[in-house]
mmCIF file of C-alpha atoms and ligand atoms in Angstrom:
data_model
loop_
_atom_site.group_PDB
_atom_site.id
_atom_site.type_symbol
_atom_site.label_atom_id
_atom_site.label_comp_id
_atom_site.label_asym_id
_atom_site.label_seq_id
_atom_site.Cartn_x
_atom_site.Cartn_y
_atom_site.Cartn_z
ATOM 1 C CA MET A 1 107.887 74.352 120.792
ATOM 2 C CA GLY A 2 107.456 76.648 123.780
ATOM 3 C CA SER A 3 106.465 80.352 123.493
ATOM 4 C CA PHE A 4 108.219 83.648 123.895
ATOM 5 C CA VAL A 5 105.381 85.136 126.112
ATOM 6 C CA THR A 6 106.456 86.802 129.291
ATOM 7 C CA HIS A 7 103.360 88.189 130.701
ATOM 8 C CA LEU A 8 100.048 90.112 129.840
ATOM 9 C CA GLU A 9 100.043 93.854 130.231
ATOM 10 C CA CYS A 10 96.978 96.125 130.746
ATOM 11 C CA ALA A 11 96.573 98.407 127.836
ATOM 12 C CA ARG A 12 95.029 101.017 130.211
ATOM 13 C CA CYS A 13 96.987 101.056 133.449
ATOM 14 C CA GLY A 14 100.007 99.005 132.511
ATOM 15 C CA ALA A 15 99.517 96.418 135.257
ATOM 16 C CA MET A 16 101.126 93.075 134.662
ATOM 17 C CA HIS A 17 99.234 89.764 134.688
ATOM 18 C CA ASP A 18 100.182 86.100 134.611
ATOM 19 C CA ALA A 19 99.861 84.728 131.104
ATOM 20 C CA GLY A 20 99.983 81.095 132.371
ATOM 21 C CA ARG A 21 96.343 80.932 133.280
ATOM 22 C CA GLU A 22 92.883 82.169 132.081
ATOM 23 C CA GLN A 23 92.647 85.917 131.990
ATOM 24 C CA HIS A 24 90.012 88.369 130.869
ATOM 25 C CA LEU A 25 90.080 92.056 131.750
ATOM 26 C CA CYS A 26 92.307 94.017 134.089
ATOM 27 C CA SER A 27 90.731 94.929 137.472
ATOM 28 C CA CYS A 28 90.616 98.532 135.964
ATOM 29 C CA GLY A 29 88.525 97.254 133.076
ATOM 30 C CA GLY A 30 91.225 97.600 130.457
ATOM 31 C CA PRO A 31 91.897 94.944 127.867
ATOM 32 C CA LEU A 32 95.224 92.840 128.255
ATOM 33 C CA LEU A 33 97.971 92.639 125.642
ATOM 34 C CA VAL A 34 100.311 89.829 125.242
ATOM 35 C CA ARG A 35 104.054 90.769 125.769
ATOM 36 C CA TYR A 36 106.968 88.745 124.421
ATOM 37 C CA ASP A 37 110.630 88.382 125.252
ATOM 38 C CA LEU A 38 111.653 89.934 121.905
ATOM 39 C CA GLU A 39 115.324 90.003 122.743
ATOM 40 C CA ARG A 40 115.314 86.245 123.054
ATOM 41 C CA LEU A 41 112.843 85.839 120.132
ATOM 42 C CA LYS A 42 115.363 87.918 117.998
ATOM 43 C CA GLN A 43 118.161 85.419 118.702
ATOM 44 C CA ALA A 44 115.776 82.470 117.801
ATOM 45 C CA VAL A 45 114.572 83.537 114.545
ATOM 46 C CA GLY A 46 115.560 85.868 111.574
ATOM 47 C CA ARG A 47 113.203 87.098 108.727
ATOM 48 C CA GLU A 48 115.209 84.966 106.476
ATOM 49 C CA ASN A 49 113.918 81.768 108.086
ATOM 50 C CA LEU A 50 110.370 82.570 107.057
ATOM 51 C CA ALA A 51 110.700 81.802 103.395
ATOM 52 C CA ALA A 52 110.779 77.974 103.919
ATOM 53 C CA ARG A 53 107.790 77.977 106.256
ATOM 54 C CA GLU A 54 104.179 77.006 105.819
ATOM 55 C CA ALA A 55 101.736 79.389 103.930
ATOM 56 C CA SER A 56 99.633 80.168 106.882
ATOM 57 C CA LEU A 57 99.835 82.472 109.987
ATOM 58 C CA TRP A 58 101.705 79.868 111.933
ATOM 59 C CA ARG A 59 104.817 80.851 110.006
ATOM 60 C CA TYR A 60 105.057 83.472 112.755
ATOM 61 C CA ARG A 61 104.788 81.063 115.590
ATOM 62 C CA GLU A 62 107.427 82.726 117.587
ATOM 63 C CA PHE A 63 105.150 85.811 117.736
ATOM 64 C CA LEU A 64 102.240 83.882 118.899
ATOM 65 C CA PRO A 65 101.123 82.674 122.422
ATOM 66 C CA VAL A 66 100.486 78.966 121.840
ATOM 67 C CA GLU A 67 103.132 76.841 123.614
ATOM 68 C CA GLU A 68 102.578 73.398 122.298
ATOM 69 C CA GLU A 69 102.547 72.427 118.602
ATOM 70 C CA SER A 70 99.924 69.818 119.519
ATOM 71 C CA ALA A 71 97.464 72.515 120.857
ATOM 72 C CA VAL A 72 97.319 74.345 117.496
ATOM 73 C CA ILE A 73 94.001 74.199 115.647
ATOM 74 C CA SER A 74 94.664 75.236 112.134
ATOM 75 C CA MET A 75 92.705 75.001 108.832
ATOM 76 C CA GLY A 76 95.207 76.919 106.812
ATOM 77 C CA GLU A 77 94.237 80.438 107.934
ATOM 78 C CA GLY A 78 96.274 83.471 106.931
ATOM 79 C CA TRP A 79 99.061 84.074 104.299
ATOM 80 C CA THR A 80 96.275 85.568 102.123
ATOM 81 C CA PRO A 81 97.259 87.195 98.703
ATOM 82 C CA VAL A 82 97.912 90.934 98.142
ATOM 83 C CA LEU A 83 96.189 91.522 94.647
ATOM 84 C CA PRO A 84 96.889 94.680 92.586
ATOM 85 C CA LEU A 85 93.625 96.471 91.713
ATOM 86 C CA ALA A 86 95.070 97.732 88.456
ATOM 87 C CA ARG A 87 91.976 98.419 86.485
ATOM 88 C CA TRP A 88 89.681 99.841 89.334
ATOM 89 C CA GLY A 89 92.815 101.833 90.501
ATOM 90 C CA SER A 90 94.007 103.300 87.308
ATOM 91 C CA ARG A 91 90.422 104.354 86.267
ATOM 92 C CA ARG A 92 90.366 106.418 89.367
ATOM 93 C CA GLY A 93 93.911 107.620 89.112
ATOM 94 C CA PHE A 94 95.589 105.340 91.734
ATOM 95 C CA SER A 95 98.681 103.756 90.361
ATOM 96 C CA ARG A 96 99.798 101.542 93.221
ATOM 97 C CA LEU A 97 96.540 100.216 94.824
ATOM 98 C CA TYR A 98 96.345 96.702 96.400
ATOM 99 C CA LEU A 99 93.724 94.623 98.116
ATOM 100 C CA LYS A 100 94.641 92.133 100.830
ATOM 101 C CA ASP A 101 92.084 89.520 100.330
ATOM 102 C CA GLU A 102 91.094 88.016 103.668
ATOM 103 C CA GLY A 103 88.036 86.355 102.024
ATOM 104 C CA ARG A 104 90.341 83.480 101.335
ATOM 105 C CA ASN A 105 90.434 82.434 104.913
ATOM 106 C CA PRO A 106 88.709 79.431 106.313
ATOM 107 C CA THR A 107 85.054 80.376 107.255
ATOM 108 C CA GLY A 108 85.237 83.139 104.611
ATOM 109 C CA THR A 109 86.552 86.119 106.757
ATOM 110 C CA PHE A 110 89.719 87.194 108.639
ATOM 111 C CA LYS A 111 87.959 86.277 111.818
ATOM 112 C CA ALA A 112 89.499 82.799 111.203
ATOM 113 C CA ARG A 113 92.804 84.291 112.354
ATOM 114 C CA GLY A 114 91.561 85.390 115.790
ATOM 115 C CA ALA A 115 89.684 82.093 116.209
ATOM 116 C CA ALA A 116 92.604 79.909 115.271
ATOM 117 C CA VAL A 117 94.835 81.541 117.812
ATOM 118 C CA GLY A 118 92.240 82.357 120.464
ATOM 119 C CA VAL A 119 90.826 78.614 120.294
ATOM 120 C CA SER A 120 94.272 77.054 120.302
ATOM 121 C CA ARG A 121 95.264 78.949 123.369
ATOM 122 C CA ALA A 122 92.008 78.515 125.111
ATOM 123 C CA ARG A 123 92.300 74.699 124.496
ATOM 124 C CA GLU A 124 95.867 74.821 125.867
ATOM 125 C CA LEU A 125 94.487 76.507 128.997
ATOM 126 C CA GLY A 126 91.983 73.693 129.362
ATOM 127 C CA VAL A 127 88.741 75.740 128.534
ATOM 128 C CA ARG A 128 85.746 73.479 127.904
ATOM 129 C CA GLU A 129 82.959 76.139 127.183
ATOM 130 C CA ILE A 130 83.502 79.287 125.239
ATOM 131 C CA ALA A 131 80.883 82.204 125.015
ATOM 132 C CA MET A 132 80.758 85.329 122.926
ATOM 133 C CA PRO A 133 78.503 88.019 121.495
ATOM 134 C CA THR A 134 79.107 88.576 117.786
ATOM 135 C CA ALA A 135 77.883 90.597 114.843
ATOM 136 C CA GLY A 136 78.102 87.249 112.862
ATOM 137 C CA ASN A 137 81.432 86.328 111.367
ATOM 138 C CA ALA A 138 83.316 85.923 114.673
ATOM 139 C CA GLY A 139 80.598 83.693 116.078
ATOM 140 C CA GLY A 140 80.886 81.605 112.734
ATOM 141 C CA ALA A 141 84.652 81.300 112.943
ATOM 142 C CA TRP A 142 84.848 80.533 116.614
ATOM 143 C CA SER A 143 82.139 77.953 116.333
ATOM 144 C CA LEU A 144 83.834 76.021 113.649
ATOM 145 C CA TYR A 145 87.341 76.291 115.203
ATOM 146 C CA ALA A 146 85.910 75.202 118.561
ATOM 147 C CA ALA A 147 84.153 72.322 116.858
ATOM 148 C CA ARG A 148 87.537 71.218 115.605
ATOM 149 C CA ALA A 149 89.023 71.553 118.880
ATOM 150 C CA GLY A 150 86.111 69.810 120.691
ATOM 151 C CA ILE A 151 85.206 72.741 122.749
ATOM 152 C CA ARG A 152 81.510 73.793 123.179
ATOM 153 C CA VAL A 153 80.400 77.290 122.120
ATOM 154 C CA HIS A 154 77.535 79.723 123.200
ATOM 155 C CA VAL A 155 77.089 82.618 120.682
ATOM 156 C CA ALA A 156 74.681 85.523 120.972
ATOM 157 C CA MET A 157 74.014 87.770 118.003
ATOM 158 C CA PRO A 158 71.503 90.409 116.814
ATOM 159 C CA LYS A 159 68.424 88.783 115.243
ATOM 160 C CA ASP A 160 69.264 90.447 111.977
ATOM 161 C CA ALA A 161 72.903 89.234 111.775
ATOM 162 C CA PRO A 162 73.901 88.154 108.279
ATOM 163 C CA PRO A 163 72.018 84.711 107.640
ATOM 164 C CA GLY A 164 75.217 83.095 106.334
ATOM 165 C CA ALA A 165 76.995 83.674 109.648
ATOM 166 C CA VAL A 166 74.044 82.581 111.804
ATOM 167 C CA LYS A 167 73.803 79.344 109.984
ATOM 168 C CA GLU A 168 77.574 78.813 110.186
ATOM 169 C CA CYS A 169 77.233 78.801 114.020
ATOM 170 C CA VAL A 170 74.176 76.419 113.825
ATOM 171 C CA ILE A 171 75.723 73.922 111.635
ATOM 172 C CA ALA A 172 78.876 73.855 113.732
ATOM 173 C CA GLY A 173 76.720 72.725 116.610
ATOM 174 C CA ALA A 174 77.093 75.955 118.585
ATOM 175 C CA ARG A 175 74.319 77.060 121.023
ATOM 176 C CA VAL A 176 72.958 80.123 119.080
ATOM 177 C CA TYR A 177 71.049 82.823 120.967
ATOM 178 C CA LEU A 178 69.292 85.414 118.620
ATOM 179 C CA ILE A 179 68.813 88.646 120.493
ATOM 180 C CA ASP A 180 66.259 91.421 119.781
ATOM 181 C CA GLY A 181 68.793 94.066 119.895
ATOM 182 C CA LEU A 182 72.362 95.131 118.901
ATOM 183 C CA ILE A 183 75.649 93.437 119.628
ATOM 184 C CA SER A 184 75.873 95.473 122.825
ATOM 185 C CA ASP A 185 72.641 93.752 124.147
ATOM 186 C CA ALA A 186 74.001 90.342 122.981
ATOM 187 C CA GLY A 187 77.145 91.204 125.120
ATOM 188 C CA ARG A 188 75.057 91.832 128.092
ATOM 189 C CA PHE A 189 73.294 88.575 127.523
ATOM 190 C CA ILE A 190 76.541 86.741 127.452
ATOM 191 C CA SER A 191 77.793 88.437 130.532
ATOM 192 C CA ARG A 192 74.795 87.156 132.428
ATOM 193 C CA GLY A 193 75.563 83.632 130.991
ATOM 194 C CA ILE A 194 79.192 83.954 132.253
ATOM 195 C CA SER A 195 78.326 84.913 135.842
ATOM 196 C CA ARG A 196 75.757 82.035 135.896
ATOM 197 C CA HIS A 197 77.589 79.144 134.247
ATOM 198 C CA GLY A 198 81.274 80.196 134.427
ATOM 199 C CA TRP A 199 81.744 80.125 130.507
ATOM 200 C CA TYR A 200 85.096 81.374 128.998
ATOM 201 C CA ASP A 201 84.483 84.923 127.919
ATOM 202 C CA ALA A 202 85.833 85.196 124.475
ATOM 203 C CA SER A 203 84.185 88.703 123.798
ATOM 204 C CA THR A 204 86.275 91.024 121.689
ATOM 205 C CA LEU A 205 89.360 91.999 123.707
ATOM 206 C CA LYS A 206 88.009 90.279 126.836
ATOM 207 C CA GLU A 207 90.523 87.509 126.289
ATOM 208 C CA PRO A 208 93.947 88.494 125.152
ATOM 209 C CA TYR A 209 94.622 86.101 122.265
ATOM 210 C CA ARG A 210 92.190 86.927 119.455
ATOM 211 C CA VAL A 211 94.151 90.073 118.820
ATOM 212 C CA GLU A 212 97.413 88.088 118.523
ATOM 213 C CA GLY A 213 95.817 86.167 115.589
ATOM 214 C CA LYS A 214 94.665 89.264 113.839
ATOM 215 C CA LYS A 215 98.151 90.862 114.393
ATOM 216 C CA THR A 216 99.476 88.475 111.776
ATOM 217 C CA MET A 217 97.771 90.658 109.123
ATOM 218 C CA GLY A 218 100.359 93.256 109.951
ATOM 219 C CA LEU A 219 103.269 90.703 110.024
ATOM 220 C CA GLU A 220 102.154 89.431 106.608
ATOM 221 C CA LEU A 221 101.884 92.967 105.110
ATOM 222 C CA ALA A 222 105.449 93.630 106.125
ATOM 223 C CA GLU A 223 106.769 90.357 104.724
ATOM 224 C CA GLN A 224 104.629 90.630 101.575
ATOM 225 C CA PHE A 225 106.019 94.054 100.907
ATOM 226 C CA GLY A 226 109.656 93.009 101.340
ATOM 227 C CA TRP A 227 109.749 94.584 104.846
ATOM 228 C CA ASP A 228 109.137 98.036 103.430
ATOM 229 C CA LEU A 229 105.479 98.716 104.508
ATOM 230 C CA PRO A 230 103.019 100.498 102.267
ATOM 231 C CA ASP A 231 102.215 104.129 102.825
ATOM 232 C CA VAL A 232 98.453 103.853 103.615
ATOM 233 C CA VAL A 233 96.402 101.134 104.951
ATOM 234 C CA LEU A 234 92.377 101.200 104.905
ATOM 235 C CA TYR A 235 90.583 98.893 107.220
ATOM 236 C CA PRO A 236 86.855 98.489 107.817
ATOM 237 C CA CYS A 237 86.655 99.171 111.590
ATOM 238 C CA GLY A 238 84.270 97.653 113.879
ATOM 239 C CA GLY A 239 85.679 96.488 117.195
ATOM 240 C CA GLY A 240 88.993 97.589 115.668
ATOM 241 C CA VAL A 241 90.790 94.554 116.658
ATOM 242 C CA GLY A 242 92.609 94.203 113.254
ATOM 243 C CA LEU A 243 93.848 97.772 113.460
ATOM 244 C CA ILE A 244 94.977 97.262 117.022
ATOM 245 C CA GLY A 245 96.675 93.979 115.962
ATOM 246 C CA MET A 246 98.450 95.542 112.992
ATOM 247 C CA TRP A 247 99.732 98.449 115.107
ATOM 248 C CA LYS A 248 101.088 96.014 117.678
ATOM 249 C CA ALA A 249 102.629 93.859 114.866
ATOM 250 C CA PHE A 250 104.544 96.825 113.530
ATOM 251 C CA GLU A 251 105.814 97.780 117.006
ATOM 252 C CA GLU A 252 107.129 94.192 117.664
ATOM 253 C CA LEU A 253 108.703 94.001 114.076
ATOM 254 C CA GLU A 254 110.501 97.301 114.835
ATOM 255 C CA GLU A 255 111.628 95.949 118.206
ATOM 256 C CA VAL A 256 113.215 92.920 116.668
ATOM 257 C CA GLY A 257 114.840 95.116 113.934
ATOM 258 C CA TRP A 258 112.915 93.590 110.973
ATOM 259 C CA ILE A 259 111.465 96.980 109.956
ATOM 260 C CA GLY A 260 112.283 100.541 110.742
ATOM 261 C CA LYS A 261 110.428 103.473 112.255
ATOM 262 C CA ARG A 262 108.281 104.378 109.293
ATOM 263 C CA ARG A 263 104.483 103.223 109.620
ATOM 264 C CA PRO A 264 101.750 103.073 107.136
ATOM 265 C CA ARG A 265 99.100 105.732 107.878
ATOM 266 C CA LEU A 266 96.237 103.613 109.480
ATOM 267 C CA VAL A 267 92.751 104.609 108.363
ATOM 268 C CA ALA A 268 89.681 103.354 110.023
ATOM 269 C CA VAL A 269 86.671 103.220 107.659
ATOM 270 C CA GLN A 270 83.169 103.129 109.086
ATOM 271 C CA ALA A 271 79.658 103.207 107.929
ATOM 272 C CA GLU A 272 77.708 106.529 108.247
ATOM 273 C CA GLY A 273 75.104 104.596 110.119
ATOM 274 C CA CYS A 274 77.521 103.521 112.763
ATOM 275 C CA ALA A 275 80.591 105.702 113.005
ATOM 276 C CA PRO A 276 81.534 106.163 116.653
ATOM 277 C CA ILE A 277 85.264 106.128 115.955
ATOM 278 C CA VAL A 278 84.956 108.606 113.174
ATOM 279 C CA LYS A 279 83.050 111.021 115.377
ATOM 280 C CA ALA A 280 85.467 110.743 118.278
ATOM 281 C CA PHE A 281 88.405 111.257 115.863
ATOM 282 C CA GLN A 282 86.898 114.432 114.329
ATOM 283 C CA GLU A 283 86.133 115.768 117.837
ATOM 284 C CA GLY A 284 89.710 114.993 119.080
ATOM 285 C CA LYS A 285 88.401 112.700 121.783
ATOM 286 C CA ALA A 286 90.514 109.821 123.340
ATOM 287 C CA GLU A 287 87.370 107.499 123.387
ATOM 288 C CA SER A 288 84.181 107.091 121.476
ATOM 289 C CA GLU A 289 80.666 107.373 122.820
ATOM 290 C CA PHE A 290 77.926 104.811 122.219
ATOM 291 C CA PHE A 291 76.466 105.461 118.697
ATOM 292 C CA ALA A 292 72.644 105.282 118.990
ATOM 293 C CA GLY A 293 70.516 103.613 116.390
ATOM 294 C CA ALA A 294 73.544 101.850 114.687
ATOM 295 C CA HIS A 295 72.569 100.519 111.211
ATOM 296 C CA THR A 296 74.479 99.586 108.056
ATOM 297 C CA VAL A 297 74.390 96.779 105.430
ATOM 298 C CA ALA A 298 78.045 95.994 106.537
ATOM 299 C CA GLY A 299 77.109 94.019 109.584
ATOM 300 C CA GLY A 300 80.747 93.332 110.705
ATOM 301 C CA ILE A 301 81.261 96.931 111.317
ATOM 302 C CA ARG A 302 78.058 97.601 113.194
ATOM 303 C CA VAL A 303 79.633 97.993 116.604
ATOM 304 C CA PRO A 304 78.234 101.078 118.444
ATOM 305 C CA LYS A 305 80.868 101.149 121.183
ATOM 306 C CA ALA A 306 84.155 99.244 120.988
ATOM 307 C CA LEU A 307 86.048 98.226 124.229
ATOM 308 C CA GLY A 308 89.289 98.953 122.387
ATOM 309 C CA ASP A 309 88.193 102.356 120.902
ATOM 310 C CA PHE A 310 91.033 104.209 122.815
ATOM 311 C CA LEU A 311 93.628 101.970 121.246
ATOM 312 C CA VAL A 312 92.166 102.446 117.686
ATOM 313 C CA LEU A 313 92.184 106.172 118.086
ATOM 314 C CA ARG A 314 95.791 106.045 119.326
ATOM 315 C CA ALA A 315 96.916 103.897 116.468
ATOM 316 C CA ILE A 316 95.333 106.232 113.858
ATOM 317 C CA ARG A 317 96.631 109.440 115.418
ATOM 318 C CA ASP A 318 100.196 107.964 116.134
ATOM 319 C CA THR A 319 100.605 106.945 112.488
ATOM 320 C CA GLY A 320 99.108 110.230 111.037
ATOM 321 C CA GLY A 321 96.050 108.322 109.719
ATOM 322 C CA ALA A 322 92.502 109.123 109.706
ATOM 323 C CA ALA A 323 88.892 107.856 110.214
ATOM 324 C CA VAL A 324 86.274 108.191 107.502
ATOM 325 C CA ALA A 325 82.578 107.211 107.081
ATOM 326 C CA VAL A 326 80.894 106.163 104.076
ATOM 327 C CA SER A 327 77.204 105.487 103.110
ATOM 328 C CA ASP A 328 75.577 102.113 102.463
ATOM 329 C CA ASP A 329 74.916 103.196 98.846
ATOM 330 C CA GLU A 330 78.623 103.818 98.354
ATOM 331 C CA ILE A 331 79.457 100.464 99.881
ATOM 332 C CA LEU A 332 76.978 98.497 97.615
ATOM 333 C CA THR A 333 78.310 100.485 94.570
ATOM 334 C CA ALA A 334 81.975 99.580 95.383
ATOM 335 C CA MET A 335 80.938 95.865 95.845
ATOM 336 C CA ARG A 336 79.572 95.796 92.361
ATOM 337 C CA GLU A 337 82.491 97.668 90.780
ATOM 338 C CA LEU A 338 84.944 95.325 92.241
ATOM 339 C CA SER A 339 83.223 92.339 90.908
ATOM 340 C CA GLU A 340 82.722 93.739 87.537
ATOM 341 C CA GLU A 341 86.191 95.495 87.129
ATOM 342 C CA GLU A 342 88.549 93.130 89.081
ATOM 343 C CA GLY A 343 86.620 89.872 89.304
ATOM 344 C CA LEU A 344 86.551 90.126 93.150
ATOM 345 C CA PHE A 345 83.398 89.472 94.964
ATOM 346 C CA ILE A 346 84.157 91.141 98.176
ATOM 347 C CA CYS A 347 82.151 91.683 101.453
ATOM 348 C CA PRO A 348 80.366 95.042 102.117
ATOM 349 C CA GLU A 349 82.911 95.820 104.949
ATOM 350 C CA GLY A 350 85.801 95.520 102.433
ATOM 351 C CA ALA A 351 83.795 97.423 99.799
ATOM 352 C CA ALA A 352 83.647 100.313 102.575
ATOM 353 C CA THR A 353 87.391 100.778 102.186
ATOM 354 C CA LEU A 354 87.188 101.570 98.392
ATOM 355 C CA ALA A 355 84.429 104.162 99.162
ATOM 356 C CA GLY A 356 86.651 105.323 102.068
ATOM 357 C CA LEU A 357 89.570 105.911 99.650
ATOM 358 C CA LEU A 358 87.632 108.104 97.327
ATOM 359 C CA ARG A 359 86.618 110.178 100.428
ATOM 360 C CA LEU A 360 90.326 110.372 101.646
ATOM 361 C CA ARG A 361 91.278 111.823 98.277
ATOM 362 C CA GLU A 362 88.474 114.316 98.113
ATOM 363 C CA ALA A 363 89.897 115.566 101.413
ATOM 364 C CA GLY A 364 93.373 115.607 100.026
ATOM 365 C CA LEU A 365 94.605 112.909 102.534
ATOM 366 C CA VAL A 366 96.124 110.596 100.098
ATOM 367 C CA GLY A 367 98.456 110.753 96.997
ATOM 368 C CA GLU A 368 97.697 108.929 93.841
ATOM 369 C CA ASP A 369 101.154 107.439 93.649
ATOM 370 C CA GLU A 370 101.324 106.229 97.176
ATOM 371 C CA ARG A 371 101.318 102.486 97.929
ATOM 372 C CA ILE A 372 97.879 101.875 99.322
ATOM 373 C CA VAL A 373 96.426 98.726 100.779
ATOM 374 C CA LEU A 374 92.759 98.054 101.217
ATOM 375 C CA PHE A 375 91.628 95.251 103.434
ATOM 376 C CA ASN A 376 88.889 93.143 102.176
ATOM 377 C CA THR A 377 87.909 91.361 105.364
ATOM 378 C CA GLY A 378 85.672 88.647 103.884
ATOM 379 C CA SER A 379 84.201 86.976 100.905
ATOM 380 C CA GLY A 380 81.110 88.338 99.202
ATOM 381 C CA LEU A 381 79.756 84.825 99.140
ATOM 382 C CA LYS A 382 78.777 85.351 102.855
ATOM 383 C CA TYR A 383 76.324 88.199 101.707
ATOM 384 C CA THR A 384 74.581 86.989 98.631
ATOM 385 C CA ASP A 385 71.349 88.445 100.063
ATOM 386 C CA LEU A 386 72.900 91.874 99.453
ATOM 387 C CA VAL A 387 72.954 91.429 95.647
ATOM 388 C CA SER A 388 69.654 92.188 94.051
ATOM 389 C CA CYS A 389 68.922 90.189 91.036
ATOM 390 C CA ASP A 390 65.555 90.165 89.198
ATOM 391 C CA LEU A 391 65.815 87.431 86.600
ATOM 392 C CA SER A 392 62.805 85.944 84.774
ATOM 393 C CA VAL A 393 62.754 82.190 84.134
ATOM 394 C CA LEU A 394 62.714 81.179 80.472
ATOM 395 C CA PRO A 395 60.884 78.168 78.982
ATOM 396 C CA ALA A 396 63.173 75.135 78.305
ATOM 397 C CA ASP A 397 62.954 75.673 74.471
ATOM 398 C CA ALA A 398 63.604 79.491 74.652
ATOM 399 C CA GLN A 399 65.755 81.042 71.811
ATOM 400 C CA PRO A 400 68.640 83.292 72.792
ATOM 401 C CA GLU A 401 67.813 86.781 71.326
HETATM 402 C C1 PLP B 1 84.440 91.763 112.324
HETATM 403 C C2 PLP B 1 84.592 92.142 111.009
HETATM 404 C C3 PLP B 1 85.079 93.406 110.699
HETATM 405 C C4 PLP B 1 85.522 94.294 111.801
HETATM 406 O O1 PLP B 1 86.676 93.823 112.442
HETATM 407 P P1 PLP B 1 87.466 94.441 113.684
HETATM 408 O O2 PLP B 1 88.754 94.153 113.506
HETATM 409 O O3 PLP B 1 86.760 94.010 114.957
HETATM 410 O O4 PLP B 1 87.227 95.900 113.609
HETATM 411 C C5 PLP B 1 85.296 93.875 109.377
HETATM 412 N N1 PLP B 1 84.705 93.034 108.326
HETATM 413 C C6 PLP B 1 84.208 91.810 108.556
HETATM 414 C C7 PLP B 1 83.726 91.015 107.424
HETATM 415 C C8 PLP B 1 84.026 91.406 109.889
HETATM 416 O O5 PLP B 1 83.470 90.137 110.158
HETATM 417 ZN ZN1 ZN B 2 94.517 97.949 134.103
#
């Protein structure tokens, strides 16, 4: 099948790097982005070719870095539905509100996208042992995809990571290290393991291919909206890879002429207990600072300092978007509302975008007739411990009242 990759480019200093071998960060410390020969790609495929293709992110294979079909590790990830939120939306005055439901992915979160592409490319490069720190879901996804690829995995996570994700890593046979600290401490633990044992560093943005998998969320949005992108996209932002990926997707789509110049306003939603990007956005800074004492029920967005923060801030500002923080109470309320009113049991991170939308409206930053897409990044079934239920057990011969 071949690929259209030409090289890797540092997102900080612009230096070029060879994509044909294992690469991590640039010598300047910047993350590397995959660049493609989009001229040649444009000759090879048109958007009309997509309709007949498989219902997974591999329908965009020309925009992905894997060279050989045989290297692809796929479990049907991607091509998730865009569902109208008619009742929740109309009750709150929004007439064209949608949810892109990433909870349908293998492993229950959109992390499957990054893992599918990242693990496939790692396998192609001959990697034998992968290591990463994780808030939970990335570890689960990479553990399972690597298991399918026959690659060993080491994951380090905060000791209070969501239990569903911890067990996902364990059952996949990964080596799991629970750390008495935050994801940043888990990151330092993994760095020590990498210098000692030479593991392949799959930390967020420390290998170039995970973002390519997440980029497909942007490609799908464009195709699912008939190549006329929505007006606003709200995304629960942790490491920000999803936002960076979608921003990159729109850039590539414009370059091949499949969409025009217009972009959705990208909105990063964070939790009040961990809002480094929101703080930097409000202060007009180009980068965030470490957010001390990070805490929130939405574990996937508990990232006190993201390596790609400058790219997230650039994407938000370039598109005229925003960054908003919401409380854990608002998150839990939105989670319940969406189950009751729409039949969708979403994850707390996804629920944060509903709360974020109400904040945006209060601030006058969104119109009620705009086409708005909320990202539900995972299934609520991975977070059943967040649902309080106090039921008493009835005797077997009890009569319904
Ligand atoms: C990882 C994660 C996020 C944050 O994703 P980024 O793209 O890294 O910002 C949001 N929601 C869930 C459920 C996650 O697992
Ligand atoms: Zn650089």
